Short mmCIF file of C-alpha atoms in Angstrom, two decimals:
data_model
loop_
_atom_site.label_atom_id
_atom_site.label_comp_id
_atom_site.label_asym_id
_atom_site.label_seq_id
_atom_site.Cartn_x
_atom_site.Cartn_y
_atom_site.Cartn_z
CA MET A 503 151.07 115.55 -136.96
CA ALA A 504 152.05 118.18 -139.52
CA LEU A 505 154.21 121.06 -138.39
CA THR A 506 153.04 124.59 -139.19
CA LEU A 507 155.98 126.90 -139.77
CA SER A 508 155.62 130.64 -139.38
CA GLU A 509 157.83 133.66 -139.03
CA HIS A 510 157.56 136.03 -136.08
CA TRP A 511 159.13 139.40 -136.72
CA GLN A 512 160.27 141.68 -133.94
CA ILE A 513 160.76 145.18 -135.31
CA THR A 514 162.21 147.98 -133.22
CA LYS A 515 162.85 151.63 -133.93
CA PRO A 516 164.32 153.24 -130.80
CA ALA A 517 163.79 156.88 -129.97
CA VAL A 518 166.40 159.28 -131.28
CA VAL A 519 167.97 161.47 -128.60
CA SER A 520 169.76 164.75 -129.32
CA LYS A 521 170.84 167.87 -127.50
CA HIS A 522 169.84 169.80 -130.61
CA GLY A 523 166.68 169.75 -132.72
CA LEU A 524 164.83 166.76 -134.20
CA VAL A 525 162.50 166.14 -137.12
CA ALA A 526 160.24 163.06 -137.16
CA SER A 527 158.28 162.21 -140.30
CA HIS A 528 157.00 159.34 -142.39
CA HIS A 529 159.88 159.62 -144.87
CA HIS A 530 163.60 159.50 -144.13
CA GLU A 531 164.58 161.92 -146.90
CA ALA A 532 162.05 164.51 -145.75
CA SER A 533 163.20 164.21 -142.14
CA GLY A 534 166.79 164.71 -143.25
CA ILE A 535 165.83 167.84 -145.19
CA GLY A 536 164.14 169.32 -142.11
CA ALA A 537 167.14 168.45 -139.94
CA GLU A 538 169.45 170.28 -142.35
CA VAL A 539 167.27 173.38 -141.99
CA LEU A 540 167.62 173.17 -138.20
CA ALA A 541 171.38 172.67 -138.44
CA ALA A 542 171.62 175.78 -140.64
CA GLY A 543 169.94 177.92 -137.97
CA GLY A 544 166.28 177.60 -138.96
CA ASN A 545 163.58 177.26 -136.33
CA ALA A 546 160.95 174.53 -135.94
CA VAL A 547 158.54 176.20 -138.37
CA ASP A 548 161.23 176.62 -141.04
CA ALA A 549 162.09 172.93 -140.74
CA ALA A 550 158.42 171.89 -140.81
CA VAL A 551 157.76 173.90 -143.98
CA ALA A 552 160.76 172.39 -145.81
CA THR A 553 159.84 168.90 -144.61
CA GLY A 554 156.17 169.34 -145.52
CA LEU A 555 156.98 170.49 -149.05
CA ALA A 556 159.51 167.71 -149.57
CA ILE A 557 157.37 164.87 -148.28
CA GLY A 558 154.64 165.83 -150.74
CA VAL A 559 157.11 164.82 -153.47
CA ALA A 560 158.74 161.86 -151.72
CA GLU A 561 155.45 160.32 -150.48
CA PRO A 562 152.94 161.76 -152.98
CA TRP A 563 150.02 159.47 -152.18
CA MET A 564 149.66 160.93 -148.68
CA SER A 565 149.96 164.70 -149.11
CA GLY A 566 151.19 167.48 -151.34
CA ILE A 567 150.27 170.83 -152.82
CA GLY A 568 146.87 169.48 -153.87
CA GLY A 569 145.96 168.85 -150.23
CA CYS A 570 145.39 170.54 -146.91
CA GLY A 571 146.22 170.31 -143.21
CA TYR A 572 146.77 171.83 -139.78
CA MET A 573 149.97 173.09 -138.19
CA MET A 574 150.33 173.44 -134.42
CA ILE A 575 153.10 175.84 -133.34
CA TYR A 576 154.38 175.85 -129.75
CA ASN A 577 156.48 178.78 -128.54
CA ALA A 578 158.74 177.53 -125.75
CA GLU A 579 159.51 181.00 -124.42
CA SER A 580 155.88 182.09 -123.96
CA GLY A 581 154.43 178.61 -123.45
CA THR A 582 151.67 179.40 -125.93
CA CYS A 583 150.32 177.45 -128.90
CA GLN A 584 148.89 178.74 -132.15
CA VAL A 585 147.31 176.96 -135.09
CA VAL A 586 147.40 177.43 -138.84
CA ASP A 587 144.23 175.91 -140.30
CA PHE A 588 144.52 175.17 -144.02
CA GLY A 589 141.69 172.71 -144.44
CA VAL A 590 139.80 172.19 -147.67
CA ILE A 591 136.62 174.05 -148.62
CA ALA A 592 133.82 172.84 -150.89
CA PRO A 593 133.75 174.70 -154.23
CA GLN A 594 131.17 177.45 -154.55
CA THR A 595 129.60 175.66 -157.51
CA LEU A 596 129.23 172.35 -155.65
CA ASP A 597 125.73 170.90 -156.07
CA PRO A 598 124.69 168.22 -153.54
CA MET A 599 122.35 166.84 -156.21
CA ASP A 600 125.45 165.64 -158.09
CA TYR A 601 126.01 163.05 -155.33
CA PRO A 602 122.88 160.86 -155.27
CA LEU A 603 122.94 157.86 -152.95
CA GLU A 604 123.17 154.55 -154.73
CA ASN A 605 121.69 152.51 -151.91
CA ALA A 606 121.20 153.83 -148.38
CA ALA A 607 122.02 150.38 -146.99
CA ASP A 608 125.28 150.07 -148.95
CA THR A 609 128.46 151.79 -147.77
CA ASP A 610 131.57 152.98 -149.59
CA ASP A 611 134.87 151.12 -149.44
CA ASP A 612 137.03 154.00 -148.25
CA LEU A 613 137.80 155.51 -144.85
CA PHE A 614 134.41 156.48 -143.46
CA GLY A 615 131.76 154.01 -144.54
CA TRP A 616 129.28 156.67 -145.67
CA PRO A 617 126.24 155.51 -147.66
CA ARG A 618 127.55 154.82 -151.15
CA VAL A 619 127.22 157.61 -153.70
CA VAL A 620 126.57 156.78 -157.35
CA GLU A 621 129.89 156.08 -159.10
CA ASP A 622 131.71 156.91 -155.83
CA ARG A 623 131.75 160.53 -157.02
CA ASN A 624 132.50 161.83 -153.52
CA VAL A 625 135.38 159.37 -153.06
CA GLN A 626 137.36 159.61 -156.27
CA GLY A 627 137.39 161.51 -159.52
CA PRO A 628 136.82 165.18 -160.43
CA LEU A 629 133.73 165.72 -158.26
CA SER A 630 135.59 164.57 -155.12
CA ILE A 631 138.10 167.45 -155.28
CA ALA A 632 137.75 170.36 -152.85
CA VAL A 633 139.63 173.67 -152.79
CA PRO A 634 143.19 172.87 -151.57
CA GLY A 635 144.94 174.83 -148.82
CA HIS A 636 148.41 173.30 -148.52
CA VAL A 637 150.44 176.06 -150.18
CA ALA A 638 148.52 178.80 -148.38
CA GLY A 639 148.95 177.04 -145.04
CA LEU A 640 152.69 176.46 -145.18
CA SER A 641 153.43 179.91 -146.60
CA THR A 642 151.23 181.59 -143.99
CA ALA A 643 152.99 179.69 -141.20
CA LEU A 644 156.35 180.71 -142.60
CA ASP A 645 155.36 184.39 -142.90
CA ARG A 646 154.03 184.53 -139.34
CA PHE A 647 156.38 182.24 -137.43
CA GLY A 648 159.38 181.32 -139.58
CA THR A 649 162.77 182.93 -140.16
CA GLN A 650 163.94 181.51 -143.51
CA PRO A 651 162.86 182.56 -147.04
CA TRP A 652 160.27 180.53 -148.96
CA ASP A 653 162.44 180.23 -152.07
CA GLU A 654 165.17 178.46 -150.08
CA LEU A 655 162.88 176.12 -148.17
CA ILE A 656 161.14 174.87 -151.32
CA GLY A 657 164.52 174.14 -152.92
CA PRO A 658 164.93 170.59 -151.54
CA ALA A 659 161.46 169.63 -152.80
CA ILE A 660 162.48 170.83 -156.26
CA ASP A 661 165.66 168.76 -156.08
CA LEU A 662 163.63 165.65 -155.17
CA ALA A 663 161.21 166.30 -158.03
CA LYS A 664 164.08 166.68 -160.52
CA ARG A 665 165.62 163.40 -159.40
CA GLY A 666 162.26 161.63 -159.24
CA MET A 667 160.56 159.54 -156.57
CA LYS A 668 162.51 156.37 -155.79
CA ILE A 669 160.54 153.16 -156.21
CA ASP A 670 161.44 150.60 -153.57
CA TRP A 671 159.24 147.67 -152.49
CA TYR A 672 157.12 149.87 -150.23
CA ALA A 673 156.39 152.38 -152.98
CA THR A 674 155.43 149.52 -155.32
CA LEU A 675 153.12 148.10 -152.64
CA ARG A 676 151.39 151.44 -152.14
CA ILE A 677 150.90 151.98 -155.87
CA ALA A 678 149.71 148.41 -156.45
CA LEU A 679 147.06 148.69 -153.75
CA GLU A 680 145.44 151.61 -155.61
CA ALA A 681 146.35 150.67 -159.20
CA ARG A 682 142.72 150.08 -160.18
CA GLY A 683 141.71 153.61 -159.19
CA LEU A 684 144.80 155.28 -160.64
CA ALA A 685 144.25 153.57 -163.99
CA ASN A 686 141.04 155.58 -164.48
CA TYR A 687 142.84 158.95 -164.81
CA PRO A 688 145.37 159.50 -167.61
CA ALA A 689 147.99 161.63 -165.86
CA SER A 690 147.90 159.40 -162.75
CA ARG A 691 148.12 156.27 -164.87
CA ASP A 692 151.03 157.59 -166.91
CA PHE A 693 153.02 158.56 -163.82
CA PHE A 694 152.39 155.67 -161.42
CA LEU A 695 151.65 152.83 -163.86
CA PRO A 696 154.31 152.85 -166.59
CA ASP A 697 153.47 150.21 -169.21
CA GLY A 698 150.10 149.85 -167.48
CA LEU A 699 151.53 148.15 -164.39
CA PRO A 700 152.60 149.45 -160.95
CA ALA A 701 156.09 150.91 -161.04
CA VAL A 702 158.72 148.47 -159.77
CA SER A 703 162.50 148.33 -159.39
CA LEU A 704 164.13 145.09 -160.46
CA ASP A 705 167.47 146.06 -158.94
CA ALA A 706 167.38 147.13 -155.29
CA GLY A 707 170.79 148.74 -155.76
CA ASN A 708 169.61 150.86 -158.67
CA LEU A 709 166.06 151.98 -157.96
CA THR A 710 163.69 153.12 -160.66
CA THR A 711 162.53 156.72 -160.30
CA LEU A 712 159.26 158.36 -161.34
CA GLN A 713 159.78 161.91 -162.58
CA SER A 714 157.39 164.59 -163.81
CA ASP A 715 158.55 167.68 -165.69
CA ALA A 716 155.21 169.32 -164.87
CA GLN A 717 155.84 168.77 -161.16
CA VAL A 718 159.28 170.34 -161.37
CA SER A 719 157.94 173.29 -163.34
CA THR A 720 155.16 173.87 -160.79
CA LEU A 721 157.55 173.87 -157.85
CA GLU A 722 159.99 176.15 -159.65
CA ARG A 723 157.13 178.52 -160.44
CA LEU A 724 156.17 178.54 -156.74
CA ARG A 725 159.79 179.31 -155.89
CA ASP A 726 160.18 182.15 -158.38
CA ALA A 727 156.71 183.72 -158.39
CA GLY A 728 155.92 182.95 -154.76
CA PRO A 729 153.19 180.87 -153.10
CA GLY A 730 150.48 183.34 -154.10
CA ASP A 731 150.81 182.13 -157.68
CA TYR A 732 148.99 178.95 -156.65
CA TYR A 733 145.86 180.98 -155.89
CA THR A 734 145.91 184.00 -158.21
CA GLY A 735 148.65 183.44 -160.80
CA ASP A 736 149.62 181.10 -163.59
CA ILE A 737 149.36 177.96 -161.47
CA ALA A 738 145.83 178.93 -160.42
CA GLN A 739 144.87 179.29 -164.07
CA MET A 740 146.37 175.88 -164.90
CA ILE A 741 144.48 174.24 -162.05
CA ALA A 742 141.22 175.89 -163.08
CA SER A 743 141.74 174.89 -166.72
CA ASP A 744 142.51 171.26 -165.85
CA MET A 745 139.53 171.12 -163.51
CA ALA A 746 137.16 172.45 -166.15
CA ALA A 747 138.50 169.94 -168.69
CA ILE A 748 137.74 166.95 -166.45
CA GLY A 749 134.45 168.19 -165.05
CA GLY A 750 135.70 169.27 -161.62
CA LYS A 751 134.09 172.09 -159.65
CA VAL A 752 137.11 174.02 -158.31
CA THR A 753 137.40 177.34 -160.17
CA ALA A 754 139.87 180.21 -160.34
CA GLN A 755 137.44 182.18 -158.16
CA ASP A 756 137.54 179.44 -155.49
CA LEU A 757 141.33 179.53 -155.45
CA ALA A 758 141.52 183.33 -155.32
CA ALA A 759 139.14 183.43 -152.34
CA TYR A 760 141.08 180.86 -150.29
CA GLU A 761 142.91 181.97 -147.14
CA ALA A 762 144.59 179.97 -144.40
CA GLN A 763 143.43 180.87 -140.89
CA VAL A 764 145.70 181.59 -137.91
CA MET A 765 144.18 181.21 -134.47
CA ASP A 766 144.94 180.35 -130.86
CA ALA A 767 144.87 176.68 -129.97
CA GLN A 768 141.97 175.22 -128.01
CA THR A 769 143.14 173.85 -124.67
CA GLY A 770 141.95 171.39 -122.07
CA GLY A 771 143.35 170.10 -118.81
CA TYR A 772 144.25 166.45 -118.24
CA ARG A 773 145.82 165.11 -115.02
CA GLY A 774 147.62 168.39 -114.44
CA ALA A 775 148.88 168.68 -118.02
CA THR A 776 147.50 171.03 -120.68
CA VAL A 777 146.51 169.61 -124.07
CA HIS A 778 146.59 172.05 -127.00
CA VAL A 779 144.65 171.16 -130.17
CA PRO A 780 143.29 172.91 -133.26
CA PRO A 781 139.80 174.31 -132.68
CA GLY A 782 136.93 173.66 -135.04
CA LEU A 783 136.26 170.99 -137.62
CA ASN A 784 138.92 168.38 -136.85
CA ALA A 785 139.53 165.70 -134.24
CA GLY A 786 141.16 168.05 -131.71
CA PRO A 787 137.94 168.90 -129.81
CA THR A 788 137.05 165.19 -129.79
CA LEU A 789 140.45 164.40 -128.26
CA LEU A 790 139.73 166.85 -125.42
CA ASP A 791 136.27 165.34 -124.98
CA ALA A 792 137.66 161.80 -124.77
CA LEU A 793 140.38 162.79 -122.28
CA GLU A 794 137.81 164.52 -120.09
CA ARG A 795 135.66 161.38 -120.13
CA LEU A 796 138.69 159.20 -119.34
CA GLU A 797 139.74 161.34 -116.39
CA GLY A 798 136.23 161.11 -114.96
CA MET A 799 135.87 157.33 -115.24
CA TRP A 800 139.33 155.93 -114.45
CA SER A 801 142.25 156.56 -112.11
CA ALA A 802 145.66 155.77 -113.53
CA SER A 803 147.98 153.31 -111.80
CA GLY A 804 151.23 151.58 -112.65
CA THR A 805 153.82 152.19 -115.32
CA ASN A 806 151.91 150.31 -118.02
CA PRO A 807 148.24 150.17 -119.01
CA ASP A 808 146.36 147.24 -117.46
CA GLY A 809 142.99 145.73 -118.26
CA ALA A 810 141.11 148.53 -116.51
CA ALA A 811 143.01 151.09 -118.57
CA TYR A 812 142.19 149.45 -121.90
CA GLU A 813 138.51 149.11 -120.93
CA ALA A 814 138.45 152.79 -119.96
CA TYR A 815 140.15 153.72 -123.23
CA GLY A 816 137.53 151.79 -125.16
CA GLN A 817 134.57 153.30 -123.34
CA ALA A 818 135.88 156.87 -123.58
CA LEU A 819 136.51 156.42 -127.31
CA PHE A 820 133.07 154.95 -127.98
CA ASP A 821 131.37 157.78 -126.11
CA ALA A 822 133.48 160.54 -127.67
CA TYR A 823 133.03 159.20 -131.20
CA ARG A 824 129.28 158.94 -130.76
CA HIS A 825 129.15 162.57 -129.64
CA ARG A 826 131.46 163.63 -132.50
CA LEU A 827 129.49 162.01 -135.30
CA GLU A 828 126.13 163.17 -133.96
CA THR A 829 127.02 166.82 -133.36
CA MET A 830 130.07 168.10 -135.23
CA GLY A 831 129.98 169.82 -138.61
CA ALA A 832 129.80 173.26 -140.16
CA GLY A 833 126.03 172.99 -140.44
CA ASN A 834 125.51 173.48 -136.71
CA GLY A 835 127.91 176.39 -136.22
CA GLU A 836 130.80 174.44 -134.67
CA SER A 837 133.76 175.30 -135.94
CA CYS A 838 145.37 158.85 -145.30
CA THR A 839 147.43 161.63 -144.42
CA THR A 840 150.97 162.20 -143.27
CA HIS A 841 152.24 163.73 -140.06
CA LEU A 842 155.52 165.28 -138.99
CA THR A 843 156.80 166.77 -135.77
CA VAL A 844 159.72 169.09 -135.10
CA VAL A 845 161.50 170.39 -132.03
CA ASP A 846 164.30 172.93 -132.37
CA SER A 847 167.23 173.65 -130.06
CA LYS A 848 165.19 176.23 -128.12
CA GLY A 849 162.37 173.79 -127.42
CA ASN A 850 159.93 175.31 -129.92
CA MET A 851 157.78 172.59 -131.46
CA VAL A 852 155.59 171.99 -134.49
CA ALA A 853 153.00 169.27 -135.05
CA LEU A 854 152.00 169.30 -138.72
CA THR A 855 149.38 167.02 -140.22
CA GLN A 856 148.88 167.34 -143.97
CA THR A 857 146.77 165.17 -146.24
CA LEU A 858 145.15 164.38 -149.56
CA LEU A 859 142.52 162.60 -147.39
CA SER A 860 142.43 159.12 -148.96
CA VAL A 861 145.58 157.37 -150.06
CA PHE A 862 146.22 159.03 -153.46
CA GLY A 863 143.41 161.47 -152.64
CA SER A 864 140.99 161.80 -155.57
CA ARG A 865 143.36 159.58 -157.59
CA VAL A 866 143.39 162.47 -160.08
CA MET A 867 146.75 163.99 -160.99
CA LEU A 868 146.27 167.30 -162.80
CA PRO A 869 148.46 167.11 -165.92
CA SER A 870 149.42 170.79 -165.98
CA ILE A 871 150.85 170.84 -162.45
CA GLY A 872 151.92 167.19 -161.99
CA PHE A 873 150.40 166.72 -158.53
CA LEU A 874 147.59 164.60 -157.14
CA MET A 875 144.53 166.45 -155.85
CA ASN A 876 142.64 165.83 -152.63
CA ASN A 877 139.27 164.10 -152.32
CA GLY A 878 138.09 166.40 -149.55
CA ILE A 879 134.42 166.09 -150.56
CA MET A 880 134.55 162.60 -149.01
CA TRP A 881 134.85 164.22 -145.58
CA PHE A 882 131.23 165.35 -145.91
CA ASP A 883 128.28 163.15 -144.99
CA PRO A 884 126.54 162.65 -148.37
CA ARG A 885 123.14 162.60 -146.68
CA SER A 886 121.27 165.88 -146.44
CA GLY A 887 120.23 167.53 -143.20
CA ALA A 888 123.18 166.31 -141.09
CA PRO A 889 125.62 168.58 -139.22
CA ASN A 890 128.37 167.58 -141.67
CA SER A 891 126.33 167.50 -144.89
CA MET A 892 127.92 168.95 -148.03
CA ALA A 893 127.12 172.48 -149.21
CA PRO A 894 128.85 175.07 -151.40
CA GLY A 895 131.67 176.90 -149.62
CA ARG A 896 131.40 174.75 -146.50
CA ARG A 897 134.33 173.28 -144.58
CA PRO A 898 134.02 169.54 -143.83
CA LEU A 899 134.72 167.75 -140.56
CA SER A 900 138.21 166.23 -140.78
CA ASN A 901 140.09 163.59 -138.80
CA MET A 902 143.38 165.41 -138.35
CA CYS A 903 144.56 165.64 -134.75
CA PRO A 904 147.96 167.30 -134.28
CA ALA A 905 148.48 168.08 -130.62
CA VAL A 906 150.94 169.66 -128.19
CA VAL A 907 150.92 168.70 -124.51
CA THR A 908 152.59 170.85 -121.86
CA GLY A 909 153.01 170.09 -118.18
CA ALA A 910 153.55 166.36 -118.79
CA PRO A 911 155.90 164.46 -116.44
CA GLY A 912 158.72 164.06 -118.99
CA GLY A 913 158.40 167.50 -120.55
CA PRO A 914 156.27 169.06 -123.30
CA PHE A 915 155.68 166.99 -126.39
CA ALA A 916 154.16 167.34 -129.86
CA LEU A 917 152.51 164.46 -131.67
CA GLY A 918 150.07 163.37 -134.32
CA ALA A 919 149.46 160.59 -136.80
CA SER A 920 148.13 159.50 -140.16
CA GLY A 921 145.36 156.95 -140.48
CA GLY A 922 141.92 158.52 -141.01
CA ARG A 923 139.51 157.83 -138.16
CA ARG A 924 142.24 155.89 -136.36
CA ILE A 925 144.29 159.06 -135.79
CA PHE A 926 142.53 160.47 -132.76
CA PRO A 927 142.35 157.12 -130.86
CA ALA A 928 146.12 156.73 -131.34
CA VAL A 929 146.90 160.26 -130.15
CA PHE A 930 144.49 159.81 -127.22
CA GLN A 931 146.26 156.68 -125.98
CA LEU A 932 149.75 158.09 -126.46
CA VAL A 933 148.77 161.14 -124.39
CA SER A 934 147.62 158.77 -121.64
CA PHE A 935 150.77 156.63 -121.84
CA LEU A 936 152.98 159.70 -121.43
CA THR A 937 150.94 161.46 -118.74
CA ASP A 938 149.16 158.73 -116.76
CA HIS A 939 151.95 156.17 -116.79
CA GLY A 940 154.95 158.49 -117.06
CA MET A 941 156.36 156.49 -119.95
CA SER A 942 159.32 157.67 -121.95
CA LEU A 943 158.53 158.49 -125.57
CA ASP A 944 160.38 155.33 -126.57
CA ASP A 945 158.28 153.10 -124.29
CA ALA A 946 155.04 154.81 -125.33
CA PHE A 947 155.70 154.05 -128.98
CA LYS A 948 156.43 150.41 -128.19
CA ALA A 949 153.24 149.96 -126.19
CA ALA A 950 150.27 148.15 -127.73
CA ARG A 951 147.11 150.13 -128.46
CA ILE A 952 143.49 149.43 -129.29
CA ASP A 953 141.38 151.23 -131.86
CA VAL A 954 137.79 152.45 -131.73
CA SER A 955 136.88 154.42 -134.85
CA GLY A 956 133.17 155.09 -134.65
CA ALA A 957 131.89 151.63 -135.57
CA ASP A 958 130.79 148.92 -133.11
CA THR A 959 134.10 147.04 -133.09
CA VAL A 960 137.25 147.34 -130.99
CA THR A 961 140.44 146.42 -132.86
CA VAL A 962 142.91 144.91 -130.40
CA ASP A 963 146.66 144.53 -130.80
CA ASN A 964 147.37 140.84 -130.32
CA ARG A 965 150.46 141.65 -128.25
CA ILE A 966 148.16 142.68 -125.39
CA ASP A 967 147.92 140.14 -122.55
CA PRO A 968 145.45 137.34 -123.45
CA ALA A 969 143.40 137.89 -120.28
CA ILE A 970 142.92 141.56 -121.19
CA ARG A 971 141.97 140.64 -124.76
CA GLN A 972 139.43 138.15 -123.42
CA ALA A 973 137.92 140.76 -121.09
CA LEU A 974 137.62 143.26 -123.94
CA GLY A 975 135.97 140.57 -126.08
CA GLU A 976 133.40 139.90 -123.39
CA LYS A 977 132.52 143.60 -123.23
CA TRP A 978 132.53 144.49 -126.95
CA LYS A 979 132.79 142.94 -130.37
CA THR A 980 136.54 142.71 -131.05
CA VAL A 981 138.94 141.80 -133.81
CA GLU A 982 142.58 141.01 -133.01
CA LEU A 983 145.26 142.22 -135.41
CA PRO A 984 149.04 142.55 -135.12
CA PRO A 985 150.80 145.84 -135.82
CA SER A 986 151.78 146.11 -139.47
CA VAL A 987 153.33 148.36 -142.10
CA ILE A 988 149.85 149.52 -143.17
CA SER A 989 148.62 149.92 -139.64
CA SER A 990 145.22 149.26 -138.13
CA TYR A 991 146.25 151.51 -135.22
CA ALA A 992 147.33 154.68 -137.10
CA CYS A 993 150.90 155.75 -137.83
CA PRO A 994 152.11 158.30 -135.24
CA ASN A 995 155.29 160.26 -134.68
CA ALA A 996 156.28 162.62 -131.90
CA VAL A 997 159.01 164.76 -130.36
CA GLN A 998 159.55 165.72 -126.74
CA ASP A 999 161.65 168.39 -125.05
CA CYS A 1000 163.12 166.67 -122.00
CA GLY A 1001 165.18 169.64 -120.81
CA ASP A 1002 168.83 168.95 -121.57
CA GLU A 1003 167.95 166.74 -124.51
CA ARG A 1004 165.20 166.12 -127.05
CA HIS A 1005 163.63 162.79 -127.91
CA GLY A 1006 161.89 161.82 -131.16
CA CYS A 1007 160.02 158.73 -132.34
CA ALA A 1008 158.77 157.73 -135.79
CA PHE A 1009 156.12 155.12 -136.61
CA VAL A 1010 157.87 151.89 -135.65
CA MET A 1011 156.52 149.64 -138.42
CA SER A 1012 157.18 152.04 -141.30
CA PRO A 1013 160.10 151.20 -143.62
CA TRP A 1014 160.39 154.92 -144.37
CA GLY A 1015 159.52 156.66 -141.08
CA HIS A 1016 162.57 158.30 -139.56
CA VAL A 1017 163.77 160.81 -136.98
CA ALA A 1018 166.68 163.01 -138.04
CA ALA A 1019 168.78 165.16 -135.70
CA GLY A 1020 169.60 168.74 -136.65
#
């Protein structure tokens, strides 16, 4: 009988505990930059802005100044939560007729499985780019809620851009997975695929770096001329010129008209806690819907989720996703990604989700500014007549789900994740772990989760008890997958104010995810 040899990895990333502030993000350098801002006297918003700008350089395939996002801001003194919405908007010249369906029965290969559009025009390339909001969002948050100057907080991002992005094995993996798409666009190809191949470091002790003079120049211009330059100044003109040259629809008029929106958070009650989410066209309202369904169908027991809990999670997620996809979108009047969370020494918290949408967004790097652009048009349903159908000037329905929970047993916490449609199911279960089961943040991040993302299948972590997995398989179609670096269960991080100390957790399986103390 032949022996089958296999390796079984056990990866841990314990919670970081500090009496001061914490920054949790998907990149260790970005977390460290945010922690330095806290240590220098900045508040949670200051640290989030510096971290958000830096991670767009250090992890450019997930977010950056060509993208968008939501920032949740919790004021510990007042107990209130506000939201900065800087989502993308369809260009005013967008024409839905430019996105004909190839075959109604065929679906695209990206995050949402929409009916396939001819040439994948909504998924990648110039026609997939929507009006970006990242610079407006972070600068608006800083103006309203921060204490430090913009020109200082963008400085670390400039330093990273001057040095260049370090290429370790994980960066090479990410680039290689999208090399085919990147090769179609000259500036993207030249940056990420030197010599026509994915960038790689042959010496782990002396990593290759990818550096763009255009990127440095853009960030320095934002520092010196201010963030408004992105929308009405020289940078806006460069973006508009590059877009016109490649056949994109975003114009100087679109950029000049863009404004980030500041609003009160939407709230809902859950087991005596209060869940704060962004209102409108994101996954926050769906999170509240799912939690309300869960509370009505299941009573929590024990310190860990059992079979009844996982079945209730699955049912609540199926029902909430069905309601979401059937009803939500700008057309009916309802109002891969990175996430970071911050808590400062006063207990103020930020949950910031920012994205290019797909990994590498549109795959298009604009040569004049040196940054990848979003593919926000993919958030729209390409079919006409649906609540989330595309139209000029319309905001699409996004998957981002930053959240703040107050009144929880262990203290208020802020959390969120990257991972497309998997984001909200991950946040939903972590909220339950921390409120229903009274888990510590550390234990919650170790616990196995399932995923229900709008299709007919439940993805089940194979660390879950076999009897529970069997019961789930008898109820629904299931697929069992282990946790991995490129996760099937989203990539969360969180911080919690536990009174005398603060706790922070980063995505356990990430080689880059890190919590830094300030």
